[in-house]
Short mmCIF file of C-alpha atoms in Angstrom, two decimals:
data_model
loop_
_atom_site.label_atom_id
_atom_site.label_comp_id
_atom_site.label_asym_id
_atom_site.label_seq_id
_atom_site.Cartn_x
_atom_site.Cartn_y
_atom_site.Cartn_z
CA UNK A 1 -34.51 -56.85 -42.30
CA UNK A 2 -31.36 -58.55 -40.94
CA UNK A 3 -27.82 -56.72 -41.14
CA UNK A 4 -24.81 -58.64 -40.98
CA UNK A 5 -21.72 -56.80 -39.48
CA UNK A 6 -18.49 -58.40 -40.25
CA UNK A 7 -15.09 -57.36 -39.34
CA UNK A 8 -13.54 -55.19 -42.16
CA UNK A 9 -11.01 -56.64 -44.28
CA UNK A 10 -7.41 -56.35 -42.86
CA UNK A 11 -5.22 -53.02 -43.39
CA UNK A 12 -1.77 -53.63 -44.35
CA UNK A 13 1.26 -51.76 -43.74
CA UNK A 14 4.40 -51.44 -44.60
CA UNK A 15 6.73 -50.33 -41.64
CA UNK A 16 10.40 -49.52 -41.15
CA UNK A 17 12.14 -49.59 -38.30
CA UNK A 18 12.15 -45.72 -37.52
CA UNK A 19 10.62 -44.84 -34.19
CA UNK A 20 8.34 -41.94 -35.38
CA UNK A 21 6.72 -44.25 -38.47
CA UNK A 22 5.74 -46.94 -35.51
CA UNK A 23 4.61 -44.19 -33.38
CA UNK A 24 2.28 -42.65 -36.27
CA UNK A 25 0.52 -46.76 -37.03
CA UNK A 26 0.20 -47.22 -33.06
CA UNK A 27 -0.97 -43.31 -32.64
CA UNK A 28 -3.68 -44.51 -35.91
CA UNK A 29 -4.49 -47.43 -34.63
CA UNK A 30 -5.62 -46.88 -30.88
CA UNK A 31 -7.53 -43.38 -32.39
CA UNK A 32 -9.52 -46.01 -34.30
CA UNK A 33 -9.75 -47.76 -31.32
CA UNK A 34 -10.95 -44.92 -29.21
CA UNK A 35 -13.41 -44.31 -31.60
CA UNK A 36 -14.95 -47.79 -31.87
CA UNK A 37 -15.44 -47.18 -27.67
CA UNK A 38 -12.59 -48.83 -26.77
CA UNK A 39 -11.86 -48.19 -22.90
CA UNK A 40 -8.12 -46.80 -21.41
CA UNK A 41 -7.43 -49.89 -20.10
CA UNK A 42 -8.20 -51.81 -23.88
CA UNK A 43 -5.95 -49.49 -25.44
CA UNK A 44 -3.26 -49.99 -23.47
CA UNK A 45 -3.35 -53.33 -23.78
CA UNK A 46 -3.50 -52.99 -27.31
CA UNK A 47 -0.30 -50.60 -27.50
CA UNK A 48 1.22 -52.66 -25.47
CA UNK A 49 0.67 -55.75 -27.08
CA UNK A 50 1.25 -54.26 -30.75
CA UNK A 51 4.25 -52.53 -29.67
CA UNK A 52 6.37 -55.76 -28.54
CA UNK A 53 5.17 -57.65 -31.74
CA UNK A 54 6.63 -54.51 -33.64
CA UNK A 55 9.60 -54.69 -31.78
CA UNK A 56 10.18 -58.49 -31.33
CA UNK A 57 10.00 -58.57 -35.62
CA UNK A 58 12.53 -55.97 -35.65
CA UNK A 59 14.75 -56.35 -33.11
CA UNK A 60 14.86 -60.65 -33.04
CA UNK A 61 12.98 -61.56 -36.22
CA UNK A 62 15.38 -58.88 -38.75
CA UNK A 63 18.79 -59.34 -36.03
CA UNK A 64 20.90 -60.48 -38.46
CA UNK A 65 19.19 -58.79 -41.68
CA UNK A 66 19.81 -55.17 -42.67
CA UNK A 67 18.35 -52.65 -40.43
CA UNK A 68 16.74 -50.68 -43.22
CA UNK A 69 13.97 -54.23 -44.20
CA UNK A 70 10.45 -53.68 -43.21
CA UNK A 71 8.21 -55.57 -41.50
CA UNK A 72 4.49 -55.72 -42.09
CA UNK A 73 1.53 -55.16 -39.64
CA UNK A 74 -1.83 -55.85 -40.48
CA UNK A 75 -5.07 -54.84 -38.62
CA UNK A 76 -8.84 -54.41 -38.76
CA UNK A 77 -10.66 -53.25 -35.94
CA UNK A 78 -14.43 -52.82 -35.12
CA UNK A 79 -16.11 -52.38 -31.78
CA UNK A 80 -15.86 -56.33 -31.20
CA UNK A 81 -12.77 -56.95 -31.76
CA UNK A 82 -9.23 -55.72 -32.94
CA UNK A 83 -6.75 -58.11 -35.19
CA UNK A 84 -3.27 -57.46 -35.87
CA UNK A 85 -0.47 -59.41 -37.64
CA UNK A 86 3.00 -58.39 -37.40
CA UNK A 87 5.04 -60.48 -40.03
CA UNK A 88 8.88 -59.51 -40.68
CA UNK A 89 11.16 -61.27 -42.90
CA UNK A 90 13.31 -63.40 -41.06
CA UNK A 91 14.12 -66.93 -40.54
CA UNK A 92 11.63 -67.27 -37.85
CA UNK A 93 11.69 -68.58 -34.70
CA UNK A 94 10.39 -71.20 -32.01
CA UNK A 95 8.69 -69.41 -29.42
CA UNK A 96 8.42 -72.82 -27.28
CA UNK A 97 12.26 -72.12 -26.99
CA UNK A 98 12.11 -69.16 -24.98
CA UNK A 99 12.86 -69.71 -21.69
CA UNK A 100 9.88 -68.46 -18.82
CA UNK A 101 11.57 -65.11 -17.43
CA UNK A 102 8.48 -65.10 -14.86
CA UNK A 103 9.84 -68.68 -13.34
CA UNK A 104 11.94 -67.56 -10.03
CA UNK A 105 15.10 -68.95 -11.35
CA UNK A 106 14.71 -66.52 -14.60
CA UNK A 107 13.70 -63.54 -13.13
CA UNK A 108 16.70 -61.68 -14.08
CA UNK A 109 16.59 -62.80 -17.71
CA UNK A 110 17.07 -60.16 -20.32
CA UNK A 111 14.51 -61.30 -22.49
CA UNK A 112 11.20 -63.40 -23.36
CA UNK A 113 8.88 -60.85 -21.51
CA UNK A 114 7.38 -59.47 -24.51
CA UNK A 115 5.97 -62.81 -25.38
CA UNK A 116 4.52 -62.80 -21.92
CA UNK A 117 3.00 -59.57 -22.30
CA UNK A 118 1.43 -60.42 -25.48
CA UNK A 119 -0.10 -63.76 -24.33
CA UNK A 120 -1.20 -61.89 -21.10
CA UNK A 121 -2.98 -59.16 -22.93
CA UNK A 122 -4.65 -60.31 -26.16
CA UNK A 123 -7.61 -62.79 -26.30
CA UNK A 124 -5.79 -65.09 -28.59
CA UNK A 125 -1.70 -64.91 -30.22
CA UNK A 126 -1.16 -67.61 -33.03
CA UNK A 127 2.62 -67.71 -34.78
CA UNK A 128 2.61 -69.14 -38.38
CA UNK A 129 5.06 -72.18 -39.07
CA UNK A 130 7.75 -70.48 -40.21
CA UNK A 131 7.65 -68.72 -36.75
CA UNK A 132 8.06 -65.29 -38.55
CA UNK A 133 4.37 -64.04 -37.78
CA UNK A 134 2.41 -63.69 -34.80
CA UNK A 135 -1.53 -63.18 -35.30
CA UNK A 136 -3.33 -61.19 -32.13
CA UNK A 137 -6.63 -60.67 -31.59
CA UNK A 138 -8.20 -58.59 -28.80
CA UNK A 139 -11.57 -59.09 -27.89
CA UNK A 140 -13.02 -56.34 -26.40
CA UNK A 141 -14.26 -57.30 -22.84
CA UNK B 1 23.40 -35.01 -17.60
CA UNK B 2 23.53 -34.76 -21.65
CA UNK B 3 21.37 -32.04 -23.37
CA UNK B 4 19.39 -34.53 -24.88
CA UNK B 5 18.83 -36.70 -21.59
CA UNK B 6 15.95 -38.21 -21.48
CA UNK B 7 15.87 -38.35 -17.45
CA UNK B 8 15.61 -35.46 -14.90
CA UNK B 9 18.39 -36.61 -12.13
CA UNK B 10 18.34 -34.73 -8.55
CA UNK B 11 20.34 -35.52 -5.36
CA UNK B 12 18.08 -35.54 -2.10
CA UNK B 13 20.35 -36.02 0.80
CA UNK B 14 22.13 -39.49 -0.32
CA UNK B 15 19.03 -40.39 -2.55
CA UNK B 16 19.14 -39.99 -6.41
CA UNK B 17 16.13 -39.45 -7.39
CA UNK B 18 15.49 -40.36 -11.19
CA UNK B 19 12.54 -39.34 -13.25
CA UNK B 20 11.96 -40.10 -16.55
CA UNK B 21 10.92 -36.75 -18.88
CA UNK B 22 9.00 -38.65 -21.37
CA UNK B 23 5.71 -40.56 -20.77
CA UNK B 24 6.33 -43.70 -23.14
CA UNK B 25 9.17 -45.58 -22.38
CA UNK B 26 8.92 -47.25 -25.90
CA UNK B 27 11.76 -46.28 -27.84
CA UNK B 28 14.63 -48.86 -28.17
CA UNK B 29 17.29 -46.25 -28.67
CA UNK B 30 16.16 -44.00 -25.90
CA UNK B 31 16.12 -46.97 -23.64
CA UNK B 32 19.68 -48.07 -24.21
CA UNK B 33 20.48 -44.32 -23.57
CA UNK B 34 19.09 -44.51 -19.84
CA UNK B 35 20.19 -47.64 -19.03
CA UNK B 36 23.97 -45.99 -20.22
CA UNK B 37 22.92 -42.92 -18.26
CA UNK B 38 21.97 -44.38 -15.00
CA UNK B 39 24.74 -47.15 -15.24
CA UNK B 40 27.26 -44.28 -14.83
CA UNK B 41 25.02 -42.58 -11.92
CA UNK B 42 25.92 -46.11 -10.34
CA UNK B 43 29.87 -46.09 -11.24
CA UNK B 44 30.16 -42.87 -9.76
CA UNK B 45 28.70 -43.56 -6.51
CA UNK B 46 30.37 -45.88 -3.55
CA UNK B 47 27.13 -47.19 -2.30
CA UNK B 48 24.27 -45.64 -4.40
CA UNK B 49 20.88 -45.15 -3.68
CA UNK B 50 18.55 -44.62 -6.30
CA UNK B 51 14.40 -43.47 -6.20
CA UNK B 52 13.08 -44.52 -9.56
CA UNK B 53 9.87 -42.32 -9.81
CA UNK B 54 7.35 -43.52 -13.07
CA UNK B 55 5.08 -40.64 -12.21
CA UNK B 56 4.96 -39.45 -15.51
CA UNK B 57 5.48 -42.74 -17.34
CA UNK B 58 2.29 -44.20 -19.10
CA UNK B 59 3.62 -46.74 -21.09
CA UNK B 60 7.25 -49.13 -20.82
CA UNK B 61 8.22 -51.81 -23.03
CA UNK B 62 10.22 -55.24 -21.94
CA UNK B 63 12.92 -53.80 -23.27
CA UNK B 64 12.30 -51.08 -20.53
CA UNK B 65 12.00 -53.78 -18.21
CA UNK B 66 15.04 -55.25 -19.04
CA UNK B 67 17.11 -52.00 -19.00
CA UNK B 68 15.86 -51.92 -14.98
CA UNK B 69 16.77 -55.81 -14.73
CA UNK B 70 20.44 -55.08 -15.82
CA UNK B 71 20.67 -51.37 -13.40
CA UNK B 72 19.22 -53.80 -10.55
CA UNK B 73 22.50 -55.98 -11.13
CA UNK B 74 24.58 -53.33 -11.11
CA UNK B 75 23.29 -52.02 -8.03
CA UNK B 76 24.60 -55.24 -6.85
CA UNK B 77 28.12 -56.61 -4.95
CA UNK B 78 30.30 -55.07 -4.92
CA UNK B 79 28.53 -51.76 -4.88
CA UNK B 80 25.55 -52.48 -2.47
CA UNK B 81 23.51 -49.99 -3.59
CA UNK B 82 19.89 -49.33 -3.09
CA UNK B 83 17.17 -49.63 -5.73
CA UNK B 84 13.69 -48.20 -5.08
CA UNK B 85 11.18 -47.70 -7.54
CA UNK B 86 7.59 -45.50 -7.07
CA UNK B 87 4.52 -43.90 -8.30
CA UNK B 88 4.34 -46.60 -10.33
CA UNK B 89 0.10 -46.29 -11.88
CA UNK B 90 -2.19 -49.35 -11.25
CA UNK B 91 -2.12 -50.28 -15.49
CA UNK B 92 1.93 -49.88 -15.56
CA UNK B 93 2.31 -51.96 -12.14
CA UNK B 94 -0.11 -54.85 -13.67
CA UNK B 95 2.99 -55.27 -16.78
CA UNK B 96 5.43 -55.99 -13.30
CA UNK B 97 2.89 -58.41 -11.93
CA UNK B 98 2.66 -60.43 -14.98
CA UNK B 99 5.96 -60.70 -15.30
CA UNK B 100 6.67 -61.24 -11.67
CA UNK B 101 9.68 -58.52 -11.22
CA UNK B 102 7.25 -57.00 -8.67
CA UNK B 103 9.08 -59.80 -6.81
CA UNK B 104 12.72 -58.62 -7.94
CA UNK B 105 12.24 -55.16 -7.48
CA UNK B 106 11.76 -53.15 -4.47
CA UNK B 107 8.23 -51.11 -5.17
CA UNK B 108 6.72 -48.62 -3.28
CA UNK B 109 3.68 -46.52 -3.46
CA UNK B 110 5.29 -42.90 -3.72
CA UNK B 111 8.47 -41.09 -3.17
CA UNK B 112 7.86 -40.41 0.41
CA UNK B 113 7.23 -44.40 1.36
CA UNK B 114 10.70 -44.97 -0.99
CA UNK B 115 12.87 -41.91 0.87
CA UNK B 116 11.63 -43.75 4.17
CA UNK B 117 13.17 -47.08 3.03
CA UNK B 118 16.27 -45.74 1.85
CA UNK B 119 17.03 -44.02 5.27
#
């Protein structure tokens, strides 16, 4: 007999921007993680990663929307592989526009490093059209 | 420092030696706090010199990194200060590599190796 594991269907939450509610999803979402055997290391990158999409959809995607709009995350996780999708409900934005804070001339640029981070961490980021959601997926190494 | 600081601030000889109390630097609004808190550490001082210790710290945002970005400038002319950072663990230093501010910042292995450089 053959089994077939697939990755389960995406969880989707609804989050505000309240530091103890993004605590709690990242707090749920690296115990899953831990669980599926995830090393340290994999779960920081993971926080890491999950926490600057959080915080980039808050803090640039809602910057000029009221403070009390939610943004929504989505993941699934098995021992493969984690996905997440952070999606908020702003205008969107280029990401090619963002200047390189890592090129000598920006080093002392205020932002752009959570992109960086992101890219440097996860397996593979994707951002829809619109530019208002970023796809991530980990694959564990 | 305020009740609810988020930093634990002692003077060693001319050093100020800065420790953060929790171990995820995460939180937007606590972030802007200790940049405001350590900016003031700096305005109070003629030529500061300041130990940054991440001994306790497991986790910093880019935010973080930006809050150190814009204390590094205002270590600079006309204050001349000092900026060290330290115990600064192998995962946390990788996030500096990546973004290259290993190369802006002044980062040593522990307090001791800092003190030395800021005699």
């Amino acid at each position: 007999m053959t089994t077939h594991r697939t990755t389960p269907a995406p969880i989707r939450v609804t989050l505000h921007n309240q530091r103890p509610l993004i605590d709690r999803l990242e707090e749920t979402v690296l115990a899953e993680c831990e669980q599926q055997g995830y090393t340290k290391a994999s779960r920081f990158a993971i926080r890491l990663a999950l926490d600057e999409a959080i915080t980039n959809g808050f803090s640039h995607g809602h910057e000029h929307l009221p403070s009390s709009l939610p943004i929504y995350v989505e993941y699934a996780i098995d021992d493969k592989q984690c996905f997440f999708a952070v999606e908020d409900q702003g205008p969107g934005f280029d990401p090619s526009t963002v200047k390189d804070p890592t090129l000598d001339e920006n080093l002392e640029q205020m932002s752009g490093r959570g992109v960086i981070l992101i890219r440097a961490y996860m397996s593979s980021v994707t951002h829809n059209a619109k530019g208002n959601r970023i796809e991530m997926i980990y694959k564990r190494p | 420092m305020a009740a609810d600081s988020r930093l634990r601030v002692k003077k060693i000889d001319t050093v100020t030696h800065i420790e953060f109390v929790d171990r995820s630097i995460l939180d937007e609004a606590n972030i802007q706090k200790i940049g405001e808190e350590i900016a003031k550490i700096i305005e109070v001082e003629a030529k500061p010199k300041l130990l940054i210790s991440f001994a306790n710290v497991d986790h910093l945002s880019s935010s973080a990194l930006s809050m150190l970005i814009a204390i590094n400038s205002k270590m600079k002319a006309p204050k001349n200060g000092e900026l060290r950072l330290a115990n600064i663990d192998p995962q946390l230093y990788e996030v500096f590599v990546i973004t290259r501010l290993n190369k802006l910042f002044k980062i040593l292995p522990t307090t001791e190796d800092a003190m030395k450089s800021l005699a």
